[in-house]
XYZ file of C-alpha atoms in Angstrom:
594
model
C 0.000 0.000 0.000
C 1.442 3.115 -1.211
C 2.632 5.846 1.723
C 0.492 8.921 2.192
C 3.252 10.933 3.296
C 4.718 13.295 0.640
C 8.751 12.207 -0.316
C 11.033 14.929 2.001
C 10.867 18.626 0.042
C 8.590 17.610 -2.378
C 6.025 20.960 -1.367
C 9.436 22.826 -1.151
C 10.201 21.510 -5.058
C 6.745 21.967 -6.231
C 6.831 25.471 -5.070
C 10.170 26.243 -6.148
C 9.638 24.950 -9.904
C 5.889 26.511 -9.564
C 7.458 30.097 -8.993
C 10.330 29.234 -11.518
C 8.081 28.872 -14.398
C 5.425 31.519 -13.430
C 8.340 34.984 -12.589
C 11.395 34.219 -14.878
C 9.308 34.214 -18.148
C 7.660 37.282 -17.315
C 10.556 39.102 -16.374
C 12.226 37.832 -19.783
C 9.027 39.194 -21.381
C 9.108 42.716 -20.028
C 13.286 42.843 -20.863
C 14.208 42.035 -17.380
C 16.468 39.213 -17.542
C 16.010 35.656 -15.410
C 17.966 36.880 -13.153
C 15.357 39.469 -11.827
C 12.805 36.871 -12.545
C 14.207 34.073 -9.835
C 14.923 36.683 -7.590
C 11.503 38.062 -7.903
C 10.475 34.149 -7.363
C 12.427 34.287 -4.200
C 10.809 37.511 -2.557
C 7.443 35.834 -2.813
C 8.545 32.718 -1.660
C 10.501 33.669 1.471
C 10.093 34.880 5.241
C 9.257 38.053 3.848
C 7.106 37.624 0.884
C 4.341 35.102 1.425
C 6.241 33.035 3.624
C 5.864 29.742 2.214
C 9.704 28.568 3.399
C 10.774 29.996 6.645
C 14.248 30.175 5.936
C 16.919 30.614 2.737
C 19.507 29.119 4.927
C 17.360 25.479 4.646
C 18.298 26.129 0.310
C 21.125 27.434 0.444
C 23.021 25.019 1.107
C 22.222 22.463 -2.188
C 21.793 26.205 -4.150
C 25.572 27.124 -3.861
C 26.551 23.565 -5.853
C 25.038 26.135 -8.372
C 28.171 28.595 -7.844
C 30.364 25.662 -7.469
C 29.217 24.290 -11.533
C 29.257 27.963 -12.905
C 32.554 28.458 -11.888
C 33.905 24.702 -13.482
C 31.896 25.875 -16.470
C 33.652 29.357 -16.716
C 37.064 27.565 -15.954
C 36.171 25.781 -19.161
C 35.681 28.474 -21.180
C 39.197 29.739 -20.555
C 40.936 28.391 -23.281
C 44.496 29.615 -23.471
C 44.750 30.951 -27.255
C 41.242 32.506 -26.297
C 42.710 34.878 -23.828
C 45.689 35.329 -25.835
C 43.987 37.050 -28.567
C 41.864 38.906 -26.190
C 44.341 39.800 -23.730
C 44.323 43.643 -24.217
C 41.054 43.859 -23.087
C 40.790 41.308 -20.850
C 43.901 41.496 -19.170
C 44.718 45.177 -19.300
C 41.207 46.965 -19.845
C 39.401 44.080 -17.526
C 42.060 44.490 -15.091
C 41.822 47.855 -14.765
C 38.204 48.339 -14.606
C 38.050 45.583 -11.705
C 40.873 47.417 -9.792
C 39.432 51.264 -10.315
C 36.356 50.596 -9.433
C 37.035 48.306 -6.905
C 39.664 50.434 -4.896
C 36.900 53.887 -5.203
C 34.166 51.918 -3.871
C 36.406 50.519 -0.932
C 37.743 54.172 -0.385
C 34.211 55.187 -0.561
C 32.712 52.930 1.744
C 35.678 53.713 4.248
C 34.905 57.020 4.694
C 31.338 56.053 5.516
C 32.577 54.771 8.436
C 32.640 50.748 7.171
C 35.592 48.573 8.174
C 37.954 47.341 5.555
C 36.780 43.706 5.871
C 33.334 45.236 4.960
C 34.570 48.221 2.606
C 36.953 45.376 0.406
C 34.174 42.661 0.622
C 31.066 45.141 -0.980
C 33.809 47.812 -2.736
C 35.255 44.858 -5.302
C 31.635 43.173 -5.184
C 29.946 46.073 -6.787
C 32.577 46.500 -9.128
C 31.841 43.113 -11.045
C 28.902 43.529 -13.317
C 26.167 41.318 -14.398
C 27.316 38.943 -17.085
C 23.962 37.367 -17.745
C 22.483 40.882 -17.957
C 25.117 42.192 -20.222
C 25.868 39.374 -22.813
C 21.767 39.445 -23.109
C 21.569 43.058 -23.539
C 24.536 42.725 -26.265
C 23.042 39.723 -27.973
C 19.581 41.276 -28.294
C 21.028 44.139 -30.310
C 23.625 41.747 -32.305
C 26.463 44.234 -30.927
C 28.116 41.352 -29.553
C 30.712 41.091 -32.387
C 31.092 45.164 -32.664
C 34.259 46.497 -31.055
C 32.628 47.927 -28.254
C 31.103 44.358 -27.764
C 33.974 42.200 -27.367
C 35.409 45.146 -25.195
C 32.554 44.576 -23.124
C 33.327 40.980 -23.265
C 36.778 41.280 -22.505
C 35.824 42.954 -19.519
C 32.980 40.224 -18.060
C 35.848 37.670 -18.715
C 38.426 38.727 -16.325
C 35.229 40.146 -13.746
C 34.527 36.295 -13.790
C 38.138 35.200 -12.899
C 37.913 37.868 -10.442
C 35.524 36.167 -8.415
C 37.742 33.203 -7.506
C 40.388 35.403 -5.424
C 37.790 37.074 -3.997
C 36.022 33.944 -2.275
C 39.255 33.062 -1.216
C 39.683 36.287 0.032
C 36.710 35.568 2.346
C 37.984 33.184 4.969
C 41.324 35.904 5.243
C 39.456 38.579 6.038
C 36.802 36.480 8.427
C 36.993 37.114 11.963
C 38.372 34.458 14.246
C 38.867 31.661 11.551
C 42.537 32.274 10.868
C 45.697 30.459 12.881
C 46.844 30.849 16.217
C 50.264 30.162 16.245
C 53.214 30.153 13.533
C 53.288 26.355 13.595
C 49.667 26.132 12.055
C 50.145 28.830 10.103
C 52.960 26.343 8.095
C 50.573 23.220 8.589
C 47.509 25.335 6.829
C 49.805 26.293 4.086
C 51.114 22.996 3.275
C 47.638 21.364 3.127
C 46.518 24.511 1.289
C 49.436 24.178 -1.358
C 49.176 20.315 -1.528
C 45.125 20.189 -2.100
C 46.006 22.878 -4.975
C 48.642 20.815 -6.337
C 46.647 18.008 -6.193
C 43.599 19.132 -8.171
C 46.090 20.680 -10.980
C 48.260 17.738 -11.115
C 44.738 15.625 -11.815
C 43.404 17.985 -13.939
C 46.292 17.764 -16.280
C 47.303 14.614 -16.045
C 44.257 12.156 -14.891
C 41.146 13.708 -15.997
C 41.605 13.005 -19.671
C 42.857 9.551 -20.071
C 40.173 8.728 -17.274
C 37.071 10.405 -19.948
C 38.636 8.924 -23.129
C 38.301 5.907 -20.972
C 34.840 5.898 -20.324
C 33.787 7.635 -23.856
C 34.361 3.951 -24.757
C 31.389 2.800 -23.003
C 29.243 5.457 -25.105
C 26.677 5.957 -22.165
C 25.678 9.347 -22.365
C 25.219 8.779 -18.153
C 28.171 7.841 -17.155
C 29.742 11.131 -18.922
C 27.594 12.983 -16.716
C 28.458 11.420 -13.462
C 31.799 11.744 -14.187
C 31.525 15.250 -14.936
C 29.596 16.126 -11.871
C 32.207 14.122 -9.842
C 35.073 15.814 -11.213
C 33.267 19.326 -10.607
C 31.788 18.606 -7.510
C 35.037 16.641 -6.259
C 37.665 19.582 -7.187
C 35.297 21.771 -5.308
C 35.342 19.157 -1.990
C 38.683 18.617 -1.699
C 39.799 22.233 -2.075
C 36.857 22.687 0.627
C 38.099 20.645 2.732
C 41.742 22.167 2.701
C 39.698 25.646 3.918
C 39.346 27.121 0.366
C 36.228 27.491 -1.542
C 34.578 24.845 -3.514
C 33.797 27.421 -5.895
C 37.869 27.457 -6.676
C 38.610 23.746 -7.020
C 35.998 23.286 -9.415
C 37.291 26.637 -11.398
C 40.859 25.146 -11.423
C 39.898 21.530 -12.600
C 37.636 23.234 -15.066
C 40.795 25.274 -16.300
C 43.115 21.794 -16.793
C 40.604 20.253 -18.799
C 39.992 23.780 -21.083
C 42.330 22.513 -23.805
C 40.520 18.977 -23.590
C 38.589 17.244 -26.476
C 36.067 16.347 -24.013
C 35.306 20.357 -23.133
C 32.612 20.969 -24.990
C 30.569 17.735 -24.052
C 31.172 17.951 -20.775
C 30.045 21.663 -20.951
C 26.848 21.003 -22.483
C 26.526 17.727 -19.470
C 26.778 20.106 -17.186
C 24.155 22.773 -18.034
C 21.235 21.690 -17.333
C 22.040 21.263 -13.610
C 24.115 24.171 -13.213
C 21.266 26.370 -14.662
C 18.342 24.783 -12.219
C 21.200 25.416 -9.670
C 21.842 28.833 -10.094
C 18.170 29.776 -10.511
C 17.859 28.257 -6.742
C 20.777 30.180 -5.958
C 19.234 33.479 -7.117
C 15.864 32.363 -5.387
C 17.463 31.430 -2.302
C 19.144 34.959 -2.746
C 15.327 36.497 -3.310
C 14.261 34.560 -0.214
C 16.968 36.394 1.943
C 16.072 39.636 1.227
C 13.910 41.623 3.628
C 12.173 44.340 2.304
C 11.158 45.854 5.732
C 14.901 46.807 6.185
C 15.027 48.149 2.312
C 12.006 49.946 2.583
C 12.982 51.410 5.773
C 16.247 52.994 4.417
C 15.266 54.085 0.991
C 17.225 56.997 0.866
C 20.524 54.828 1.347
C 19.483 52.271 -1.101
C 19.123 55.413 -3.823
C 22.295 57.018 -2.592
C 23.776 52.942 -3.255
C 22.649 52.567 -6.135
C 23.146 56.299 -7.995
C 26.481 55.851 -6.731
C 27.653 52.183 -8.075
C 26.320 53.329 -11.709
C 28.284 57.047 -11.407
C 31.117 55.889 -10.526
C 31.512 52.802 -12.276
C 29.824 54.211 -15.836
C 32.359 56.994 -15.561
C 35.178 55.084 -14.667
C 34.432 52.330 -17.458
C 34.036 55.350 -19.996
C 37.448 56.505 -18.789
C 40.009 53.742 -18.801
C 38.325 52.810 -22.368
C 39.016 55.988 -23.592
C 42.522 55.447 -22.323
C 42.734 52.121 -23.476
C 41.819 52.989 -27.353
C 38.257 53.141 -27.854
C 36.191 56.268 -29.429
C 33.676 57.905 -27.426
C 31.256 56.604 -28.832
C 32.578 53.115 -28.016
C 33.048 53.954 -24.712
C 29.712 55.253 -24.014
C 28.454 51.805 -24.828
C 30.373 50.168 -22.204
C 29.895 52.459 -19.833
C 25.411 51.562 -20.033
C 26.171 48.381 -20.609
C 28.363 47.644 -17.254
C 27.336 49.892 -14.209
C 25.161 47.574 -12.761
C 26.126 45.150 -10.136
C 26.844 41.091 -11.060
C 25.146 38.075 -10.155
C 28.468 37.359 -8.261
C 28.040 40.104 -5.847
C 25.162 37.798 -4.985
C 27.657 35.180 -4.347
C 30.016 37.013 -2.875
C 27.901 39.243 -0.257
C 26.430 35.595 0.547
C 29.304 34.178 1.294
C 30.477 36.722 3.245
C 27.799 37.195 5.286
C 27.769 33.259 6.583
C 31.538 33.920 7.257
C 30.671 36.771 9.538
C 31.876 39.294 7.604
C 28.517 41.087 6.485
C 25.813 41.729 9.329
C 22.595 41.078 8.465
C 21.232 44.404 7.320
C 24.323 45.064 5.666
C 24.293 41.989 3.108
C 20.228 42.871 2.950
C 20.876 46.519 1.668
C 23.819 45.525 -0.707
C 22.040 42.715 -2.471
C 19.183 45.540 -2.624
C 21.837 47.885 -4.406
C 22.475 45.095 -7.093
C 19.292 44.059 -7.953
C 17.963 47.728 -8.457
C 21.264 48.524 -10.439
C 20.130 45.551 -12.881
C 16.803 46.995 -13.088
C 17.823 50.234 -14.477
C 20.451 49.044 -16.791
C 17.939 48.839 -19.436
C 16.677 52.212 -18.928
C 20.060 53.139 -18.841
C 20.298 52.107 -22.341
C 17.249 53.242 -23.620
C 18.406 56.570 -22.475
C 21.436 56.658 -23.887
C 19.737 55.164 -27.442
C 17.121 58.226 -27.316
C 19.597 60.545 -27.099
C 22.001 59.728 -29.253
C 19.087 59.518 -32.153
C 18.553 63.148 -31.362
C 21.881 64.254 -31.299
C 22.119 62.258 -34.607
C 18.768 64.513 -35.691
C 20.256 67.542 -34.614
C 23.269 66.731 -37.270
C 25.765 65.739 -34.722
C 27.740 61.994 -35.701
C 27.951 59.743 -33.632
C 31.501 57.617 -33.955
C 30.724 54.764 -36.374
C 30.647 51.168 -34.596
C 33.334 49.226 -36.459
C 33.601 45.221 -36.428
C 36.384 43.239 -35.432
C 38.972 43.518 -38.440
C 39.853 40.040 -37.740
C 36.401 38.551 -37.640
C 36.368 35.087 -39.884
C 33.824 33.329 -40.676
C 33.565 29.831 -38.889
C 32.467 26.612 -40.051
C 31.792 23.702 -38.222
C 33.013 20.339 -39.290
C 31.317 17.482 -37.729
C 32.747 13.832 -38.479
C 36.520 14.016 -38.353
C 37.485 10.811 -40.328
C 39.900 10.989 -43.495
C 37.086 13.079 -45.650
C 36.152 15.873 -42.824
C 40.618 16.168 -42.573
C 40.389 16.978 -46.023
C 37.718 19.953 -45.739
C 39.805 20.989 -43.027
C 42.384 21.206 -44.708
C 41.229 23.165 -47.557
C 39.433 25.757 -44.883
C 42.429 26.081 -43.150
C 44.247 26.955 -45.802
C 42.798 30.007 -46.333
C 42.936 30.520 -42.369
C 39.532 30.261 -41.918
C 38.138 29.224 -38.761
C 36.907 25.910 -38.119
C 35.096 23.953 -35.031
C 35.619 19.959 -35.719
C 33.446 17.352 -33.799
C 34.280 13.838 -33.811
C 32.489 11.133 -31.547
C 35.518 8.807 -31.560
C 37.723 9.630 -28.593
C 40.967 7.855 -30.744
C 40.214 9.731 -33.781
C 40.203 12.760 -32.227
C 43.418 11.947 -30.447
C 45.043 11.338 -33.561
C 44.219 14.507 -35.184
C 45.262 16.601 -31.884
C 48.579 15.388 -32.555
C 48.416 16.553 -35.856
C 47.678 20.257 -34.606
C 43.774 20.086 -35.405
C 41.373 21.961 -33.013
C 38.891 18.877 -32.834
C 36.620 17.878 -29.563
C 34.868 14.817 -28.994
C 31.256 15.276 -29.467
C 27.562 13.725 -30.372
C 26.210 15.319 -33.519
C 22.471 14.627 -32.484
C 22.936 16.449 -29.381
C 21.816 19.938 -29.815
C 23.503 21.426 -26.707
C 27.048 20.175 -27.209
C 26.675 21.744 -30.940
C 26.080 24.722 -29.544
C 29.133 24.505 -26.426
C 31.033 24.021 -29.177
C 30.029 27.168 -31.041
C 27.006 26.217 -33.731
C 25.256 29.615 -33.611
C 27.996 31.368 -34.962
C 28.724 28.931 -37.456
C 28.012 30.244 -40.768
C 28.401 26.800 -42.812
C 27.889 23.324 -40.715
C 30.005 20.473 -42.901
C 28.381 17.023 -41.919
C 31.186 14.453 -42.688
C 29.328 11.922 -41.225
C 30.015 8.120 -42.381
C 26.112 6.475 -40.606
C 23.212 7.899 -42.822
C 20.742 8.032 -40.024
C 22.650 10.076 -37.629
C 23.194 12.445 -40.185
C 19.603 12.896 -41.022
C 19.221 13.387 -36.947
C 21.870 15.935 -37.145
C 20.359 17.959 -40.189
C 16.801 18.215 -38.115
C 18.988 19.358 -35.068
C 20.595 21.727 -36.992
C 17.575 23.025 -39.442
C 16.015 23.585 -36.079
C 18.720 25.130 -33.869
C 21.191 26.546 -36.299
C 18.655 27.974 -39.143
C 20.975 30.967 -40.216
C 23.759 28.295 -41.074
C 24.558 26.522 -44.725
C 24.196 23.508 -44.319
C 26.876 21.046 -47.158
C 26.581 17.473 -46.332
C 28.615 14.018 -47.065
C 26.472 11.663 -49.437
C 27.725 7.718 -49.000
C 25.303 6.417 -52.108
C 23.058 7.203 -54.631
C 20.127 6.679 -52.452
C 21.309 8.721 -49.823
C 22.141 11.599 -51.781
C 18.172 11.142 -52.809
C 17.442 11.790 -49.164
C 19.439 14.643 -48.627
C 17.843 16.703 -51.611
C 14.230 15.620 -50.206
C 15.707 16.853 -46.815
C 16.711 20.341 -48.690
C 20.565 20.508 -47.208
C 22.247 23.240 -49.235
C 24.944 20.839 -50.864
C 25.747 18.062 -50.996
C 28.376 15.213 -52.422
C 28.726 11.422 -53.553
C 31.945 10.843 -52.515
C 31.646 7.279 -54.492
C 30.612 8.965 -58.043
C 32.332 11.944 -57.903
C 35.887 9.498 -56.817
C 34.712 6.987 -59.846
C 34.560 9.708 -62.395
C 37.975 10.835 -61.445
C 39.433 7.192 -61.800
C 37.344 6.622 -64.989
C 38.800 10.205 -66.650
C 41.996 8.975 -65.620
C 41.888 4.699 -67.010
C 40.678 7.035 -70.679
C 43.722 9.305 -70.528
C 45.699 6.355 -70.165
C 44.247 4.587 -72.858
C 44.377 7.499 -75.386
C 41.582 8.634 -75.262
C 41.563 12.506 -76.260
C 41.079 15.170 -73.458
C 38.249 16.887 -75.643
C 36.372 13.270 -76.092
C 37.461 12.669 -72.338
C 35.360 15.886 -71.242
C 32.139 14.966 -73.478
C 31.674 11.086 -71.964
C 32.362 13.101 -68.101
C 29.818 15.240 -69.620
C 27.323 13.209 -70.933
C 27.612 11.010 -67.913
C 27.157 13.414 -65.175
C 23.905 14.519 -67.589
C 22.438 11.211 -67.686
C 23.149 10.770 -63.694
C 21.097 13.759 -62.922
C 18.203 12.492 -65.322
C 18.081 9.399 -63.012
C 18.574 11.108 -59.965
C 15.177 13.443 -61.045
C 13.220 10.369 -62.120
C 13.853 8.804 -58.657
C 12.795 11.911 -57.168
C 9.657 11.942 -58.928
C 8.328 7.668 -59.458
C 10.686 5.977 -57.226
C 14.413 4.532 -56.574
C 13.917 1.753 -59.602
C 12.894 4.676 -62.446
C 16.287 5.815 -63.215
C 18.349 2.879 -63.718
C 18.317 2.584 -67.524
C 19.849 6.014 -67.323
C 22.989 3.851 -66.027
C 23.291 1.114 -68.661
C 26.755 1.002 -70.918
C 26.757 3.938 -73.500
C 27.950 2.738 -77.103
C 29.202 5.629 -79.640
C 30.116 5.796 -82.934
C 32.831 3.966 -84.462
C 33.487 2.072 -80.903
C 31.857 -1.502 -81.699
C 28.320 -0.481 -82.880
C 26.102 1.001 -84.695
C 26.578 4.334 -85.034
C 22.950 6.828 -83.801
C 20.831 8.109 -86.656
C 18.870 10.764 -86.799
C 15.465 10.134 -86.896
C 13.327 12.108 -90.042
């Protein structure tokens, strides 16, 4: 007889999901972001809302695994070549913006009165901005490729490398969790050094062999455990050393950055690190108590006009100084004043380490959400105005696009005919993404110095980890017919924008891909066979110009067939293909009829 008691947090799940799918879609719909939306889930949810959970502290706990994947995810995202061609901006203009507007909010807050563990802790916090909010607002507009965009970019890179000193800047500055004596000061160093030596020395040297290992078992989850384990297992034993979890997972995701396995496990670990950072950002909601805000108003506005002066003017400055045009610089500065989703995790984590009292962490998560909410107005301002100054015959400086923009194309299937496209694409440097679901295949062309990752075709997330929506051509190079007709649905219906050429293994699959509508593609068998036959004529004699009009005549006759089999079936063209006599070679020679 089945139990009338409810499974443990199953009204807690229900209600969580319930407000998930009710506030984030209406605060995408009215240009808000998710972000708002969870944490507008959270308000109504928590002690101070409609008090359905008594306490954020009961989800907080499973919601920061949320901060814990983001942070493996954005480790895997930091391919070295990557940075290197970014590195002005992210390294020098990122930098500096972090720095600058960290160290005047920290000055600011200490002559408020605040004590430098506070004044560091909520100074550097504001200074990150929101990502998720930014990288939407820049997608929206398709700026994301202008100069000012990648600029932009640049910057959210290095705010989001940022965060990982400052969580482990957290326990430092905590009161009473440091060392007593010199002795453990030694013994807390050495287990600090040897847990981060540990996690590298894996991450280079264990974590691949282990996933080309079980890649052989092609069980989609047993990839996943293993991801979450490596993730989740960085994270715990850096945690248990007395770092964050939030840094092991960062530096395992790091080591495994140049790994043919990134973009799978990337796309494994989505899913859960999204639900877990929309319970993070509800939890965050939750905590919020809107007596206190309400109460002191007037410092919330002074907060919040404050973090968007300084910071907009600052950002306009040092990318003045570090080579854009006004214009340029404008756009970062409404794009980035607001405060990040990581302030959330920071100003959390700070606060359960003592560091942030309860009304202080309340007002400063305040500041950030009602910086997000006016970014868009922010924007909308600046977009009015610069139409009228535009009106009024002033010019605006002209956005200009990356001079080194290529176009990419995606090869998937990395077996001896996707090398060759390569190889023809990469000789005229263009920039190719190759997928390849055999680990020892793409092994082998690694070692040849091709970018290739180990990846499903039919899986529409890991074609876009690896980069399908900017992809302006897809090559399938696939050998097995009916995953490539999986792949050409995925990627009609996710990829729309992109070309789509595709690898034909017979006659009657090439049928299938014109009834399918891809935009090209090739019988390797006939087109290889003409070749060898042009070549047996040459040897035999045979003139070039009579050469050319049997190639000719045959590749006429083959399309015949190829539209009769369109039209009444597989069988109708075959007579199309029976052995062509001509005149004066062994029979009779054609007459002309009348």
């Amino acid at each position: 007889m089945a139990s009338d008691v409810a499974p443990p947090f199953f009204a807690e799940s229900m209600l969580f999901l319930t407000a998930t799918v009710v506030a984030v879609p209406l605060a995408k719909r009215v240009g808000l972001g998710s972000v708002v939306g969870y944490l507008a889930a959270g308000m109504a949810l928590g002690p101070y809302g409609f008090d359905f959970i008594a306490s954020a502290g009961d989800v907080l706990g499973v919601a920061e695994l949320g901060v814990v994947l983001l942070l493996f995810v954005i480790g895997l995202e930091l391919e070295p070549a990557r940075l290197w061609k970014m590195k002005g901006d992210i390294f020098g203009l990122g930098t500096s913006q972090v720095l600058a507007c960290g160290a005047a909010m920290t000055g600011l807050l200490l002559l408020a009165g605040k004590s430098p563990e506070v004044s560091v802790i909520a100074g550097f916090g504001l200074a990150l901005s929101s990502t998720a909010f930014a990288l939407q607002i820049l997608q929206e507009r398709g700026q994301l490729t202008t100069s000012y965009g990648q600029r932009a970019f640049g910057i959210l890179l290095l705010q989001d490398m940022a965060i990982v000193p400052l969580l482990a800047l957290v326990p430092i500055l905590a009161p009473h969790t440091g060392p007593s004596s010199g002795r453990e000061v030694f013994v807390e160093l050495g287990i600090t050094i040897t847990a981060v030596g540990g996690v590298i020395f894996a991450g280079r040297y264990l974590l691949t062999p282990l996933f080309t290992l079980l890649s052989a078992v092609r069980a989609r989850e047993v990839m996943l455990a293993a991801a979450l384990l490596v993730a989740l297992g960085s994270g715990g034993v850096l945690h248990a050393a007395g770092l964050s979890m939030a840094l092991g997972a960062f530096l395992a995701g790091v080591m495994l950055a140049e790994s043919s396995f990134r973009h799978t496990l990337e796309a494994d670990i989505e899913p859960f690190r999204s639900l877990l950072m929309g319970l993070f950002f509800i939890s965050v909601g939750m905590s919020l108590d809107l007596s206190v805000v309400l109460g002191r108003w007037e410092l919330l506005l002074l907060g919040v006009v404050g973090v968007m002066s300084v910071k907009g003017g600052l950002i306009w400055g040092l990318s003045r100084i570090f080579g854009s045009s006004n214009s340029d610089a404008l756009k970062i500065a409404v794009t980035l004043p607001q405060g990040g989703e990581f302030a959330f995790v920071l100003f959390t984590t700070a606060g359960a380490a003592g560091i942030l009292g309860g009304e202080e962490q309340t007002l400063l998560l305040a500041v950030v959400v009602v910086t997000m909410l006016m970014t868009p107005l922010g924007c909308a301002v600046h977009d009015l105005v610069a139409r009228r100054l535009q009106k009024h015959g002033v010019e605006s400086d002209a956005i200009e696009v990356f001079a080194d923009t290529r176009p990419a194309v995606m090869v998937v299937g990395f077996g001896r005919f996707g090398m060759l496209v390569a190889q023809m694409l990469t000789s005229e440097e263009i920039e190719i993404i190759a997928l390849d679901n055999r680990p020892e295949r793409v092994a082998y062309a690694r070692k040849l110095g091709y970018k290739v990752f180990v990846g499903d075709a039919t899986r529409a997330d890991v074609l876009k980890a690896a980069g399908g929506d900017g992809a302006v051509l897809i090559a399938l190079c696939i050998e097995n017919d009916r995953v490539m007709g999986q792949a050409i649905q995925i990627v009609r219906e996710n990829f729309p924008k992109a070309k789509l050429f595709c690898r034909a293994t017979d006659r009657a699959h090439a049928l299938d891909l014109i009834r399918l509508g891809v935009d090209y593609h090739i019988r390797e068998t006939f087109e290889s066979g003409v070749t060898f036959g042009r070549a047996a004529l040459g040897e035999l004699g045979i003139a070039p110009e009579r050469v050319e009009e049997i190639e000719e005549d045959l590749r006429l006759r083959d399309r015949q067939g190829m539209e009769l089999q369109l039209r009444d079936g597989p069988k109708a063209g075959d007579e199309g293909m029976t052995p062509r006599r001509s005149p004066g070679r062994g029979g009779e020679p054609e007459r002309e009829e009348g």
